[in-house]
Short mmCIF file of C-alpha atoms and ligand atoms in Angstrom, two decimals:
data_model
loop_
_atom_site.label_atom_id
_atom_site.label_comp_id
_atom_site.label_asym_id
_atom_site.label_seq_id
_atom_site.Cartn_x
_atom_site.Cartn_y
_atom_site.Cartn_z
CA UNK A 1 9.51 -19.90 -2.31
CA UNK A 2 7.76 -17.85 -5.39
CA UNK A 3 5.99 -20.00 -7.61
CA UNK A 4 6.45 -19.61 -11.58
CA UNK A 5 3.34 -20.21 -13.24
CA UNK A 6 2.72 -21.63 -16.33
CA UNK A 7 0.70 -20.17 -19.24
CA UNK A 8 -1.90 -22.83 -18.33
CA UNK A 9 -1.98 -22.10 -15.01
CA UNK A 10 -2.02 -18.02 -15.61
CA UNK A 11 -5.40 -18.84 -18.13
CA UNK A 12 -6.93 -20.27 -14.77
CA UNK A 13 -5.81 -17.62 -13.05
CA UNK A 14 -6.98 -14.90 -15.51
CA UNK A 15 -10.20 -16.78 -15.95
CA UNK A 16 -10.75 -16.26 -11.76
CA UNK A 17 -10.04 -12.90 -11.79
CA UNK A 18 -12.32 -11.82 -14.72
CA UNK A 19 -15.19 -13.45 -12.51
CA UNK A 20 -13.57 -10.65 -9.80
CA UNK A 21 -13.61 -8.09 -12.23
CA UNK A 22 -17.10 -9.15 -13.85
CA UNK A 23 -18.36 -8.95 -10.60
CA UNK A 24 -16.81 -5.62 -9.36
CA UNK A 25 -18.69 -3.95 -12.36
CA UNK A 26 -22.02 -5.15 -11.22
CA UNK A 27 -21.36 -3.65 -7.69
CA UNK A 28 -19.81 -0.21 -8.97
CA UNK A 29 -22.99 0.34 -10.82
CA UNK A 30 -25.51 -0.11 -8.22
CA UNK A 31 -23.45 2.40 -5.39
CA UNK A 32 -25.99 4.73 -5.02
CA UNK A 33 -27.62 6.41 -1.89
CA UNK A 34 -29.94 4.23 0.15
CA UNK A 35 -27.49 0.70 -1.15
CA UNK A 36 -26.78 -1.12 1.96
CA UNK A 37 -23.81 -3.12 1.87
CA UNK A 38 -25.38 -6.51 2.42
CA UNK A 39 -27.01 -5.81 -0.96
CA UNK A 40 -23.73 -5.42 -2.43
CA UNK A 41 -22.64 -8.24 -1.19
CA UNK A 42 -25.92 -10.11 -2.28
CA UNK A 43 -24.89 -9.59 -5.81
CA UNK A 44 -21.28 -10.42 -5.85
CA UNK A 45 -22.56 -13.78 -4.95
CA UNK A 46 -25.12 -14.45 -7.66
CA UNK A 47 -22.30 -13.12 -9.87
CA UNK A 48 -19.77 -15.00 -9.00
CA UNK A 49 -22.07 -18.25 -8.80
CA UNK A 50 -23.68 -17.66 -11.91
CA UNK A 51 -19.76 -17.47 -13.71
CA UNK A 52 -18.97 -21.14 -11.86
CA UNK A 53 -16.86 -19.48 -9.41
CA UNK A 54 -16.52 -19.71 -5.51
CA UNK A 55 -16.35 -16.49 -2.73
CA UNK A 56 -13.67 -16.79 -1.49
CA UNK A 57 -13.57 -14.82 1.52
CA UNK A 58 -16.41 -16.52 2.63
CA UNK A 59 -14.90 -18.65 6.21
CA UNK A 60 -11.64 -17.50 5.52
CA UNK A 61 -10.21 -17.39 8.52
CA UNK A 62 -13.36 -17.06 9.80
CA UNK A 63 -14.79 -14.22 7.55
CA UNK A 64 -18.33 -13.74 7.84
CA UNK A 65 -19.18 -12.88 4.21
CA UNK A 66 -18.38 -13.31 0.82
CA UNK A 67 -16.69 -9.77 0.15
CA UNK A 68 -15.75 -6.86 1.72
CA UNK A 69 -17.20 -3.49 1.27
CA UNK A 70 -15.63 -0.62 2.82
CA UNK A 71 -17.19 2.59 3.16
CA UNK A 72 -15.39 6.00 3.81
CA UNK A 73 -13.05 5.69 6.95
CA UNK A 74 -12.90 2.14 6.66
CA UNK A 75 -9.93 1.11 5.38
CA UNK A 76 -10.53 -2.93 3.98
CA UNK A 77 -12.46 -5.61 5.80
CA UNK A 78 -15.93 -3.74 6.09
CA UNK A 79 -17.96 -6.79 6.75
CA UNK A 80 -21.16 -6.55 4.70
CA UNK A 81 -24.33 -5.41 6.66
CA UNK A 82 -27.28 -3.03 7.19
CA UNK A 83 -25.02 0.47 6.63
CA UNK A 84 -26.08 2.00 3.65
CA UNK A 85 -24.48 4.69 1.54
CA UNK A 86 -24.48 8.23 1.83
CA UNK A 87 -24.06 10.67 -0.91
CA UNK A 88 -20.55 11.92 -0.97
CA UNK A 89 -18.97 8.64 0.84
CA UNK A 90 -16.84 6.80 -1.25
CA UNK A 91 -16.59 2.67 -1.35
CA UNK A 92 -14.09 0.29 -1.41
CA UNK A 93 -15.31 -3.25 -3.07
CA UNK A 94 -12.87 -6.05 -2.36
CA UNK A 95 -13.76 -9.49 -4.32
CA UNK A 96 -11.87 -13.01 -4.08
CA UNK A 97 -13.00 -15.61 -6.18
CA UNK A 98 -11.89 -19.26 -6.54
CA UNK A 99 -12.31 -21.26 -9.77
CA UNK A 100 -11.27 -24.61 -11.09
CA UNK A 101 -8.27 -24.53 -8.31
CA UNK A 102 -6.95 -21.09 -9.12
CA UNK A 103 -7.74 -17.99 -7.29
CA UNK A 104 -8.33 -14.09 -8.31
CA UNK A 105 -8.85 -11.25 -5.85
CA UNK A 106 -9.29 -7.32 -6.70
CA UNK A 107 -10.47 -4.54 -5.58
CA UNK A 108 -11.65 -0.62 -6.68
CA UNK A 109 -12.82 2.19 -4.79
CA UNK A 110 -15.73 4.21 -6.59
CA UNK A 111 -18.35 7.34 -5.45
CA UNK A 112 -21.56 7.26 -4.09
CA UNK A 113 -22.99 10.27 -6.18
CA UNK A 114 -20.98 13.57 -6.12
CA UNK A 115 -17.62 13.70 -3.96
CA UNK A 116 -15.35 16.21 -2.43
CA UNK A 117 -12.59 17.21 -3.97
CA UNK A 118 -10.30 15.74 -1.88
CA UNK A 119 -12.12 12.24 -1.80
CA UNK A 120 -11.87 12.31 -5.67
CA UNK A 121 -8.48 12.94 -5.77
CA UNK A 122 -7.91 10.15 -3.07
CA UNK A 123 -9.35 7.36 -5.18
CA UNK A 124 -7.35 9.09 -8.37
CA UNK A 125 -4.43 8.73 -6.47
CA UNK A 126 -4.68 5.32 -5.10
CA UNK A 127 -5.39 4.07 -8.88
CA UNK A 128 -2.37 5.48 -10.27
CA UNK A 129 0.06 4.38 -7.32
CA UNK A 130 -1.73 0.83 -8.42
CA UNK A 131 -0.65 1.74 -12.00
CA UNK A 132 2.64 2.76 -11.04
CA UNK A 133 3.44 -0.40 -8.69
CA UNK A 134 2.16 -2.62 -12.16
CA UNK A 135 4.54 -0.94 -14.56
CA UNK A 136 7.46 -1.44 -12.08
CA UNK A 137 6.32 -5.05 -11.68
CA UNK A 138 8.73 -6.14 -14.49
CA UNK A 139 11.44 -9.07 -14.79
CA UNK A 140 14.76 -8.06 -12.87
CA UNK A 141 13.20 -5.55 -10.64
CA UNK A 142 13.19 -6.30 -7.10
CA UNK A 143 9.77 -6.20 -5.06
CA UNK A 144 11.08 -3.05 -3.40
CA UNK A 145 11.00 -0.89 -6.29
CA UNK A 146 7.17 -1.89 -6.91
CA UNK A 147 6.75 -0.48 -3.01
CA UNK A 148 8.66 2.63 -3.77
CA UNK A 149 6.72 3.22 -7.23
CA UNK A 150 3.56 2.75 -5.11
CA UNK A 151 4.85 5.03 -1.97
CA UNK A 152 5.66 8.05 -4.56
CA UNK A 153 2.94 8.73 -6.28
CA UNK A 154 0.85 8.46 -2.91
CA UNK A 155 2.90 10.91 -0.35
CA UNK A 156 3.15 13.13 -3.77
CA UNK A 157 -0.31 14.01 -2.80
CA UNK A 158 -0.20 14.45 0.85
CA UNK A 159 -1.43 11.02 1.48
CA UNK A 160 0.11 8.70 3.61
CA UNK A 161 0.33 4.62 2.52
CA UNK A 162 -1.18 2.10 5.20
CA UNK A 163 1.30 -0.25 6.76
CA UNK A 164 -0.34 -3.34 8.64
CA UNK A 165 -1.74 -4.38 5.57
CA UNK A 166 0.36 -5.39 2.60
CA UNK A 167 -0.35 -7.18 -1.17
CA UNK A 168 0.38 -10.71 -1.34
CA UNK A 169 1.70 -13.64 -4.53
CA UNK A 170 -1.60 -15.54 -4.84
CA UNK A 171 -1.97 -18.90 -7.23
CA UNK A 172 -3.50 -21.93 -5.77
CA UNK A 173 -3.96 -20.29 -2.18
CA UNK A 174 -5.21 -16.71 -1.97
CA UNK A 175 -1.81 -15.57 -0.08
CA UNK A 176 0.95 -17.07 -1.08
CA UNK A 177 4.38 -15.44 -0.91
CA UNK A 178 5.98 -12.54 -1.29
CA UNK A 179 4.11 -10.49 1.21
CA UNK A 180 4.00 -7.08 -0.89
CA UNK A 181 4.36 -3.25 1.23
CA UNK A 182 3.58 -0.37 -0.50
CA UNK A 183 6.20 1.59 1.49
CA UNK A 184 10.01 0.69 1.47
CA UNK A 185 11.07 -0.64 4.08
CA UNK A 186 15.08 -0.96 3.55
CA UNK A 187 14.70 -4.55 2.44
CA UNK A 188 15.34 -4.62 -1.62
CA UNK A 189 13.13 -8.00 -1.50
CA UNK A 190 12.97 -10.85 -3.86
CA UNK A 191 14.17 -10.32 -7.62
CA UNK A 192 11.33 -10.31 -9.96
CA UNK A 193 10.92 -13.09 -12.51
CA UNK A 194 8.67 -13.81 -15.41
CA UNK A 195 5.62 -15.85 -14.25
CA UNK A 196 5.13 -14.67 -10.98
CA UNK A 197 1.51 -13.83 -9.87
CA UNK A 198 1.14 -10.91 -7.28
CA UNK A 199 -2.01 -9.01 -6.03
CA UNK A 200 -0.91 -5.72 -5.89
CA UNK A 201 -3.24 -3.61 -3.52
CA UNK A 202 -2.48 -0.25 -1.65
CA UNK A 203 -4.52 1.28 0.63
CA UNK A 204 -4.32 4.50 0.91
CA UNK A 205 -5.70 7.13 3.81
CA UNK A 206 -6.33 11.01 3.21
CA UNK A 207 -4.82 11.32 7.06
CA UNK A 208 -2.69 8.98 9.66
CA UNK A 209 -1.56 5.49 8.30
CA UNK A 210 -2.31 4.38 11.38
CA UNK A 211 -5.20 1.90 11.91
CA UNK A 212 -7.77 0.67 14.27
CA UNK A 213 -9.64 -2.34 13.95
CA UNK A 214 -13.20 -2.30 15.78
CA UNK A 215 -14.41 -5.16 18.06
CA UNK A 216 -15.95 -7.02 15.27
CA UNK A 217 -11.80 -8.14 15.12
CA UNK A 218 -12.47 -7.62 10.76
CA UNK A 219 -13.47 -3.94 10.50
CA UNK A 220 -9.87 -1.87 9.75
CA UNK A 221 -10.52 1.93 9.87
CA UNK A 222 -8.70 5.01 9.56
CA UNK A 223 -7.48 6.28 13.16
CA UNK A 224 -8.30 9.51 12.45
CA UNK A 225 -12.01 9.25 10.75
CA UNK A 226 -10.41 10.63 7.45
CA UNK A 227 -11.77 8.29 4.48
CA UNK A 228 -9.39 5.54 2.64
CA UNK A 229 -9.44 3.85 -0.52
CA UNK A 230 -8.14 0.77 -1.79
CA UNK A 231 -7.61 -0.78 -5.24
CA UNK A 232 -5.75 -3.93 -6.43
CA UNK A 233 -5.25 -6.00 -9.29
CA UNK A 234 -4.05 -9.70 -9.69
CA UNK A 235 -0.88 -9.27 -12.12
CA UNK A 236 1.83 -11.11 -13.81
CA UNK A 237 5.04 -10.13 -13.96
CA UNK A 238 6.45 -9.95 -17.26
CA UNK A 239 9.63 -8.64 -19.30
CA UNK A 240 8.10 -5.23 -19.53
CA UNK A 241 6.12 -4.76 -16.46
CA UNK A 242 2.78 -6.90 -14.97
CA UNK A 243 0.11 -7.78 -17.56
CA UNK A 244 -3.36 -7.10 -15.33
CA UNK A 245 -5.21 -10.09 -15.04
CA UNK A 246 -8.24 -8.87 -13.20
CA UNK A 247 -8.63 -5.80 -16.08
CA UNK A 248 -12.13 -4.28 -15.86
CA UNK A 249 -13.93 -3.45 -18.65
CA UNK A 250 -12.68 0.52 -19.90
CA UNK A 251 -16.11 1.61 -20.35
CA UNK A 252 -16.49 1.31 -16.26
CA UNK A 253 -13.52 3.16 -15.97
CA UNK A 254 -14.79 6.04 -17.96
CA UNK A 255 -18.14 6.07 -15.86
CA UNK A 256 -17.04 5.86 -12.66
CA UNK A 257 -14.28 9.03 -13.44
CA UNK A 258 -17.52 10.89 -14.60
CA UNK A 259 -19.27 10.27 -12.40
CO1 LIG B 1 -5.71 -9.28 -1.76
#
């Protein structure tokens, strides 16, 4: 079953995810070269703690940190740690946070100082299949067409859409149903109604879709060594298409596309 949230409940729930997006801001303006990942991760906590929220990756089945940072060929799930950045890599910030019983999760992919062209257009990509799968997010749609929305814009550029992993409904658990492809996959899916909460959140490879994950059993990467990116947004679907509730501030936006 997809829950309906109320208004009340999608205030909470907009409340959690602009701790997310509060906190992905902070992180996409210290990538820089020499940044280790453990930093990043350092500061998404006294973030989120400072705004009253909770990490909530943190023990999630088992997760060893409070958010994931994925750098270059890794896909999602980079476990925080001693790598550090390297001009020209690009990262993927992932950030779940849990407050007063409601939960937000998002995610953006940004540079680390000046990128290839191809990189660039990878993250540019990724963001507008995001925007594309939001604006087909609307009442009396059915999940499918969000998938195909998401699929085109990606293999428009030569880029192929990762499988295993899929967006998710999210509320009062971090994954609650529908599960959410960013491919079709024949089945037209649920019908779309007012008040549902989704994460949308493709990931996207330059290469293969396929996958491998390392021994840590977290770590997903790219089977190929080509780099990834990865962007989602917490939404609700509405008449006209999902209101983002995990919206970063626009002056980010214009920073990180200069930059
Ligand atoms: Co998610």
């Amino acid at each position: 079953m997809i829950v309906l949230r109320t208004e009340k409940e999608i205030d909470l729930l907009r409340r959690a995810n602009q701790i997310v997006a509060e906190t992905l801001v902070t992180l996409a303006d210290m990538v820089a070269p020499g940044v280790t990942t453990a930093e990043l991760d350092k500061a998404a906590v006294e973030v989120i703690h400072r705004l009253g929220g909770k990490a909530s990756f943190l023990g999630y089945l088992q997760y060893p940190a409070s958010t994931c940072i994925s750098v270059d060929e890794v896909i999602v799930h980079g476990i925080p740690g001693r790598r550090a950045l390297k001009e020209g890599e690009i990262v993927s910030m992932d950030v779940g946070v849990l407050y007063r019983g409601y939960h937000g999760d998002a995610a953006l992919t940004t540079s680390c100082g000046k990128v290839d062209p191809v990189r660039q257009r990878l993250m540019e990509a990724t963001d507008r299949a995001l925007a594309c799968g939001i604006a087909a997010a609307k009442e009396g749609n059915y999940l499918q067409d969000v998938s195909r929305a998401v699929q085109e814009v990606v293999e428009a550029e030569g880029f192929s859409v990762v499988r295993c992993f899929v967006g998710h409904g999210i509320g009062t658990r971090m994954h609650e149903e529908p599960q959410i492809p960013n491919f079709v996959t024949g089945k037209r899916g649920p019908k779309l109604k007012a008040g549902m909460v989704l994460a949308l959140e493709p990931m996207v490879n330059a290469g293969t879709h396929e996958v491998k994950v390392l021994d840590d059993g977290w770590t997903a990467v790219t089977a190929d060594g080509l780099p990834s990116a990865h962007f989602e947004h917490s939404i609700v679907v509405r008449e006209d298409g999902g209101e983002i509730l995990s919206a970063t501030p626009k002056r980010i936006w214009g920073r990180l596309k200069d930059s």
